[in-house]
mmCIF file with all atom_site columns, C-alpha atoms in Angstrom:
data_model
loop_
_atom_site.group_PDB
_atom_site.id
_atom_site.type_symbol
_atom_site.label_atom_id
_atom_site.label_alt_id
_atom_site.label_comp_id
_atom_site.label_asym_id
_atom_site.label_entity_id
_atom_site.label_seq_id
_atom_site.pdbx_PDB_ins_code
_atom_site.Cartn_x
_atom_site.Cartn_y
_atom_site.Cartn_z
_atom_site.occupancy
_atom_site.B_iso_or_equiv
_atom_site.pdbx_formal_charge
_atom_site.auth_seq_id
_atom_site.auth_comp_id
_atom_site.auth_asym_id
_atom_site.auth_atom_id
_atom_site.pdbx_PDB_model_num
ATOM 1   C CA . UNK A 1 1   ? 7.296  29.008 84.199  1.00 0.00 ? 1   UNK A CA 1
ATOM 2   C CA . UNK A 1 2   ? 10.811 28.148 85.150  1.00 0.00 ? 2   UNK A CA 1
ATOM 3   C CA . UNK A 1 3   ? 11.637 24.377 85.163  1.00 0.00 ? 3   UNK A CA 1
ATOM 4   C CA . UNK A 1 4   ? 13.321 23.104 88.332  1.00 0.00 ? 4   UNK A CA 1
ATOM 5   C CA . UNK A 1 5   ? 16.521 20.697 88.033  1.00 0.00 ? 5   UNK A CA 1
ATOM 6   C CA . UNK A 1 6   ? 16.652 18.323 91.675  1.00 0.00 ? 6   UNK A CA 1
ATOM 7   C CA . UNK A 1 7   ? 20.843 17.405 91.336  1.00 0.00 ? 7   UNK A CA 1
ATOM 8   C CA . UNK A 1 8   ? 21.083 14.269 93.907  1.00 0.00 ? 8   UNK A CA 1
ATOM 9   C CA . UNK A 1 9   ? 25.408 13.613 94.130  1.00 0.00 ? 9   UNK A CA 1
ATOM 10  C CA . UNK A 1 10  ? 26.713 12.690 97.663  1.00 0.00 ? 10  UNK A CA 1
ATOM 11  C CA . UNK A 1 11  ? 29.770 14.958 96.505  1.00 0.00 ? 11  UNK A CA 1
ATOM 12  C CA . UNK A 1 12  ? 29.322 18.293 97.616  1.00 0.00 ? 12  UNK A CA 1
ATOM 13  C CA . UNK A 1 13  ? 32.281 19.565 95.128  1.00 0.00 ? 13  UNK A CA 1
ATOM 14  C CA . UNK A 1 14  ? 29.830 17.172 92.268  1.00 0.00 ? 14  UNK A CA 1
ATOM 15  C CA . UNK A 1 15  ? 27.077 19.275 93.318  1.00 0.00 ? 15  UNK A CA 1
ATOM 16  C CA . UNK A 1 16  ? 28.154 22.790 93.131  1.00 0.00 ? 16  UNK A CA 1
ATOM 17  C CA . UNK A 1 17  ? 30.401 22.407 89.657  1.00 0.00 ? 17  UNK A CA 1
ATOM 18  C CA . UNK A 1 18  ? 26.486 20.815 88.108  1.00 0.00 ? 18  UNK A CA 1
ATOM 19  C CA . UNK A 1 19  ? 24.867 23.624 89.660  1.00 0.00 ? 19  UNK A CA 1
ATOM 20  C CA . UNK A 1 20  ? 27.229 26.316 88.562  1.00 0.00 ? 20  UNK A CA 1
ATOM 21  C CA . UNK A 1 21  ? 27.156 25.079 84.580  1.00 0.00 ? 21  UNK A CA 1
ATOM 22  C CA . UNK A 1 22  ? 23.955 24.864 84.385  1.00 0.00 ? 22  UNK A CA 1
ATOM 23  C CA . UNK A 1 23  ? 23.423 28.006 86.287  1.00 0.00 ? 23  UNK A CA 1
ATOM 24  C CA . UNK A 1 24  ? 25.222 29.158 83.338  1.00 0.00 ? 24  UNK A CA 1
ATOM 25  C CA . UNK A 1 25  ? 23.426 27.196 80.383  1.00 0.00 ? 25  UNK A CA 1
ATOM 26  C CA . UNK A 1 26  ? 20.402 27.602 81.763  1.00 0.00 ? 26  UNK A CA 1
ATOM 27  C CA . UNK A 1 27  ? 19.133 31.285 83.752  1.00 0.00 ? 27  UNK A CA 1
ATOM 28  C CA . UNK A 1 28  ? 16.062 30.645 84.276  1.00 0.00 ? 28  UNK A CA 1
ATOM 29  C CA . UNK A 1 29  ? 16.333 26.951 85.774  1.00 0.00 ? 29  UNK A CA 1
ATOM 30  C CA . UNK A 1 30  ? 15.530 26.845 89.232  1.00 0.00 ? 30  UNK A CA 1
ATOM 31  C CA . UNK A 1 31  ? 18.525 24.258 90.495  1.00 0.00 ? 31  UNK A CA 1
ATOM 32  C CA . UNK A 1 32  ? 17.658 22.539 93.818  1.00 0.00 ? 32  UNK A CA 1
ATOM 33  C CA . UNK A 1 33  ? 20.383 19.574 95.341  1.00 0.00 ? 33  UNK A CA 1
ATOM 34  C CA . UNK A 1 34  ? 19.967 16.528 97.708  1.00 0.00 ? 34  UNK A CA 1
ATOM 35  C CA . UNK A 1 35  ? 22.655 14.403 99.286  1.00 0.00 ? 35  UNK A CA 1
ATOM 36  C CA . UNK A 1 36  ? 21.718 11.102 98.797  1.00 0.00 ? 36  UNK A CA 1
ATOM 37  C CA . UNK A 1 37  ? 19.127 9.135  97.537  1.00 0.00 ? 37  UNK A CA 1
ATOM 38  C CA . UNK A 1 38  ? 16.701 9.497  100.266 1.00 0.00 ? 38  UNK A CA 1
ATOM 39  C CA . UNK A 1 39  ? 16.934 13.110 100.875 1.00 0.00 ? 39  UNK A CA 1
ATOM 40  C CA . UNK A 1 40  ? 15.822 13.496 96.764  1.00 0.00 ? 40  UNK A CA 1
ATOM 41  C CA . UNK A 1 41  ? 12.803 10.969 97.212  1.00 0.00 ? 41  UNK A CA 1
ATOM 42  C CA . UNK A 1 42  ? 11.609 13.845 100.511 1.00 0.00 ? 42  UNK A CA 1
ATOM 43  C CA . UNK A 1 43  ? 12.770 16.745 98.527  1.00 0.00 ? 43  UNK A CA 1
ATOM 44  C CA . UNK A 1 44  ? 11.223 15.563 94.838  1.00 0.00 ? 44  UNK A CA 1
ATOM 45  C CA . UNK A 1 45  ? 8.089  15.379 96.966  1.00 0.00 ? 45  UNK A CA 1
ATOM 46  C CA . UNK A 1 46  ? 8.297  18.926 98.306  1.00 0.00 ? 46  UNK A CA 1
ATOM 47  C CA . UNK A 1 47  ? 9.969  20.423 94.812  1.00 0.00 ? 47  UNK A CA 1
ATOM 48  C CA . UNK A 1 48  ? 8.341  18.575 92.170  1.00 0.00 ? 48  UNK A CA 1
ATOM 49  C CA . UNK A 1 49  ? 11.584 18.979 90.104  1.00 0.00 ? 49  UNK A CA 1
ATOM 50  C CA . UNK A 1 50  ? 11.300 18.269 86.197  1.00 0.00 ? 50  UNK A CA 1
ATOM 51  C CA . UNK A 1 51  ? 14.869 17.163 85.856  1.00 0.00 ? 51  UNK A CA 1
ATOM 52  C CA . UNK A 1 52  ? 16.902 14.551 88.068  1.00 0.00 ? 52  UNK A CA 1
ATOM 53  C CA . UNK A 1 53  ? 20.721 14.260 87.770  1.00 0.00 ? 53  UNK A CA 1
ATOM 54  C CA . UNK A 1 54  ? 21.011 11.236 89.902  1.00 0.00 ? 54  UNK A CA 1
ATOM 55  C CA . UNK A 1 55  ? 24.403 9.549  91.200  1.00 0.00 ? 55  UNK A CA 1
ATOM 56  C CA . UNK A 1 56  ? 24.231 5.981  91.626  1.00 0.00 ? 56  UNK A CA 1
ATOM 57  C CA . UNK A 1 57  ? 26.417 5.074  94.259  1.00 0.00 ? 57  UNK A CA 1
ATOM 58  C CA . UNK A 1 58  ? 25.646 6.971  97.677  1.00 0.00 ? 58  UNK A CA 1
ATOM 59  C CA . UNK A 1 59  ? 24.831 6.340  101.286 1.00 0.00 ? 59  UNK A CA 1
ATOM 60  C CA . UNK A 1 60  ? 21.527 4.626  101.980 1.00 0.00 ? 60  UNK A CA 1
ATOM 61  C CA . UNK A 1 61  ? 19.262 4.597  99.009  1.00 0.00 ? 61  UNK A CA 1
ATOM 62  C CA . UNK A 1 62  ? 21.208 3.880  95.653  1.00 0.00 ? 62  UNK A CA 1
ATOM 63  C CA . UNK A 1 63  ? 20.012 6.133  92.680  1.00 0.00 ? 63  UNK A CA 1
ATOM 64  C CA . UNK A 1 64  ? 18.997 4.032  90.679  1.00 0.00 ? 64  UNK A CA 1
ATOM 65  C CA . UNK A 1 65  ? 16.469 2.581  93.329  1.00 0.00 ? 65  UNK A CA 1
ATOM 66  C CA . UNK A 1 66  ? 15.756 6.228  93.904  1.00 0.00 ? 66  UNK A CA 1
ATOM 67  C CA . UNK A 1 67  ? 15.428 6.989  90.577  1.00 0.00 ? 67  UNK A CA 1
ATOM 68  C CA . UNK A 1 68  ? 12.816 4.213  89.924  1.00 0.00 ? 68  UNK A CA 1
ATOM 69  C CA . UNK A 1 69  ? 11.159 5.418  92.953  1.00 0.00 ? 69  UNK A CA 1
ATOM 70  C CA . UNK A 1 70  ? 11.159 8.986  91.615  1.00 0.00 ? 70  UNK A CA 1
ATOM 71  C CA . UNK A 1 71  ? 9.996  7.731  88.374  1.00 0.00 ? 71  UNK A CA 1
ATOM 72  C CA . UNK A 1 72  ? 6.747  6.313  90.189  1.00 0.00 ? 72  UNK A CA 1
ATOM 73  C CA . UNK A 1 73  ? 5.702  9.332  91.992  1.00 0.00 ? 73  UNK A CA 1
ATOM 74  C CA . UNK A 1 74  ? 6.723  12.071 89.592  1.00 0.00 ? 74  UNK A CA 1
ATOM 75  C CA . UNK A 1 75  ? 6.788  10.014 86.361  1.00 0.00 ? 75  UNK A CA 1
ATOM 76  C CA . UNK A 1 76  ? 7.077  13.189 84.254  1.00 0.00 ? 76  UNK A CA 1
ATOM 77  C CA . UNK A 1 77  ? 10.323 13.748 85.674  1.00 0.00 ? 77  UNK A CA 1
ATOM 78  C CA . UNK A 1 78  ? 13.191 13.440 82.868  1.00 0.00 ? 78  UNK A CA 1
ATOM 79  C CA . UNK A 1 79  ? 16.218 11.737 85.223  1.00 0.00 ? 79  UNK A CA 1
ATOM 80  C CA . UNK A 1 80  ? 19.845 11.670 83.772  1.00 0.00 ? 80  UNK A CA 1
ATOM 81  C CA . UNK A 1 81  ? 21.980 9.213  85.652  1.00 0.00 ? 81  UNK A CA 1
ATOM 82  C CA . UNK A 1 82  ? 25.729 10.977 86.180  1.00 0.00 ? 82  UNK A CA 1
ATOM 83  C CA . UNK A 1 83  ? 27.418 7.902  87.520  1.00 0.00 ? 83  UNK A CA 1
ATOM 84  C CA . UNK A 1 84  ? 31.023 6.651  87.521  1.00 0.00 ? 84  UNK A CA 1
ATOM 85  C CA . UNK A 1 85  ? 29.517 3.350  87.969  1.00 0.00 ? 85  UNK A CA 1
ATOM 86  C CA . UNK A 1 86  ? 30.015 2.596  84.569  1.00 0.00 ? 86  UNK A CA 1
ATOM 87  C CA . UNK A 1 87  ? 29.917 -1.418 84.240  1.00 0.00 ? 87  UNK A CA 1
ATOM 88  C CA . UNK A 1 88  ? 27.758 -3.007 81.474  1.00 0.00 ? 88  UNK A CA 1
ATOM 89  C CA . UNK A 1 89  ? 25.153 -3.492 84.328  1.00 0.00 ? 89  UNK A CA 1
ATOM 90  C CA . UNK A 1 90  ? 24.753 -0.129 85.301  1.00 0.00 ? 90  UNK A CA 1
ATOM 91  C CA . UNK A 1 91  ? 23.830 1.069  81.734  1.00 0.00 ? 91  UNK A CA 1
ATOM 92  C CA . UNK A 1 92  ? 21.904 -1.771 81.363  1.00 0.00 ? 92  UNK A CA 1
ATOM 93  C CA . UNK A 1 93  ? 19.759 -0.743 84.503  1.00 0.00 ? 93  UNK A CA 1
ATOM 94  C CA . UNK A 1 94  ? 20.032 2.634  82.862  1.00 0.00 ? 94  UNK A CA 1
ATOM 95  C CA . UNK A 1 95  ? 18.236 1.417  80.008  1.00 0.00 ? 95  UNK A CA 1
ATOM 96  C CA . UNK A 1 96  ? 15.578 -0.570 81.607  1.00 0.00 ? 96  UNK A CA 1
ATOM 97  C CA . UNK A 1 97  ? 14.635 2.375  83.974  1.00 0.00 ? 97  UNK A CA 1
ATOM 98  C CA . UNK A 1 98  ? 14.395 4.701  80.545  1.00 0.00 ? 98  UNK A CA 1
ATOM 99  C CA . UNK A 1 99  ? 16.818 7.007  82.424  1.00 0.00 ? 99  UNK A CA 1
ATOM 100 C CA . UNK A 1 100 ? 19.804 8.599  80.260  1.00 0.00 ? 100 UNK A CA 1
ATOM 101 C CA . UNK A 1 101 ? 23.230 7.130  81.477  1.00 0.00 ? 101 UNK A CA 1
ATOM 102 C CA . UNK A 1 102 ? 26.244 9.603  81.221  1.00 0.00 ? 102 UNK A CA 1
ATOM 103 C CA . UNK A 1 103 ? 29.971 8.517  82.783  1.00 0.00 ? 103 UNK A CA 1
ATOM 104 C CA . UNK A 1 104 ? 31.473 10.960 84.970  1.00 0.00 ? 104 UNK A CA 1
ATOM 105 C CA . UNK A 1 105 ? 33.455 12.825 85.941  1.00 0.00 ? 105 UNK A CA 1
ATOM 106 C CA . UNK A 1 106 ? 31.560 15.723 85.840  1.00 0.00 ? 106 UNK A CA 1
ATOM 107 C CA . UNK A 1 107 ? 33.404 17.582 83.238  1.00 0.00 ? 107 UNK A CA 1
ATOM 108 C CA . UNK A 1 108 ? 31.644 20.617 80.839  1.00 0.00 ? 108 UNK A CA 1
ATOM 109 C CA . UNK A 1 109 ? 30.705 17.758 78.291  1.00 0.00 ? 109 UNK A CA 1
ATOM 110 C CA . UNK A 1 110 ? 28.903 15.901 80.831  1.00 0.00 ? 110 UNK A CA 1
ATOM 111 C CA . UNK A 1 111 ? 26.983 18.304 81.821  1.00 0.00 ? 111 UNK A CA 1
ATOM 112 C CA . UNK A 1 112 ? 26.052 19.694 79.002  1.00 0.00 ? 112 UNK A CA 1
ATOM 113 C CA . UNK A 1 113 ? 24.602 16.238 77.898  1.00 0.00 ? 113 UNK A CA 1
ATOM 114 C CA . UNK A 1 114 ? 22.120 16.174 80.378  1.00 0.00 ? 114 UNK A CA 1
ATOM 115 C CA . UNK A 1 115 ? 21.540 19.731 79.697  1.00 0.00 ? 115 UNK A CA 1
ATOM 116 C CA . UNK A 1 116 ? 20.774 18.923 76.338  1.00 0.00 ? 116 UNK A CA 1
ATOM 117 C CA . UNK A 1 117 ? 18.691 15.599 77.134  1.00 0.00 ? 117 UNK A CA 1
ATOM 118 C CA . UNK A 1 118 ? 16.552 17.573 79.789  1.00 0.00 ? 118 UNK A CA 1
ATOM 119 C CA . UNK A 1 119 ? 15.862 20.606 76.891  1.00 0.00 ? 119 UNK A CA 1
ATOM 120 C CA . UNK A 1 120 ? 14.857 18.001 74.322  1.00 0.00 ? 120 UNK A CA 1
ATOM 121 C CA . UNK A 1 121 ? 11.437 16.979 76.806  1.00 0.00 ? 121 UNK A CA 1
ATOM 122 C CA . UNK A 1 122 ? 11.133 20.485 77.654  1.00 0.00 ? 122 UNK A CA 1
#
């Protein structure tokens, strides 16, 4: 069964360079997007996604607060936090929600990290 990857960035451009590397890593991934942190808690819901790439700072909801939402109603959900937030704070949140904290900007390498961090639970 294909695995479904939710990618929650208020950045539209954010969105569609994720979806077209991994589109490319990853064929049979079924890749799925929300705007902000509320629209992935509704869609998550509907989708029951098995990856997250979450940003952290959006309109209404913040991701991480979505994230640990996310974590409670789909807690096998692997979420990778893609975030130019990247004080000490942020990671250390990170770490606390057991999320996986990479920096943007949302280069190749980036991607590929949470690429590689979502195929390791697979």
């Amino acid at each position: 069964m294909a695995k479904r990857l939710l990618i929650v960035d208020d950045s539209r451009v954010s969105r569609m360079i994720i979806k077209g590397k991994v589109a490319s890593l990853q064929l049979d991934w079924e890749v799925l997007e929300a705007a902000s942190g509320d629209e992935a808690v509704q869609r998550a819901l509907e989708l029951r996604p098995d990856f997250i790439t979450m940003d952290v700072n959006m309109p209404g909801m913040s991701g991480f607060d979505a994230a640990e939402r996310l974590q409670a109603l789909l807690p096998q959900a692997r979420i990778a936090m893609l975030t130019a937030n990247i004080q000490e704070s942020s990671r250390e949140r990170a770490q606390t929600l057991g999320v996986k904290f990479i920096q943007k900007p949302v280069t190749e390498a980036a991607i590929q990290q949470a690429v590689d961090y979502f195929r390791a639970s697979a």
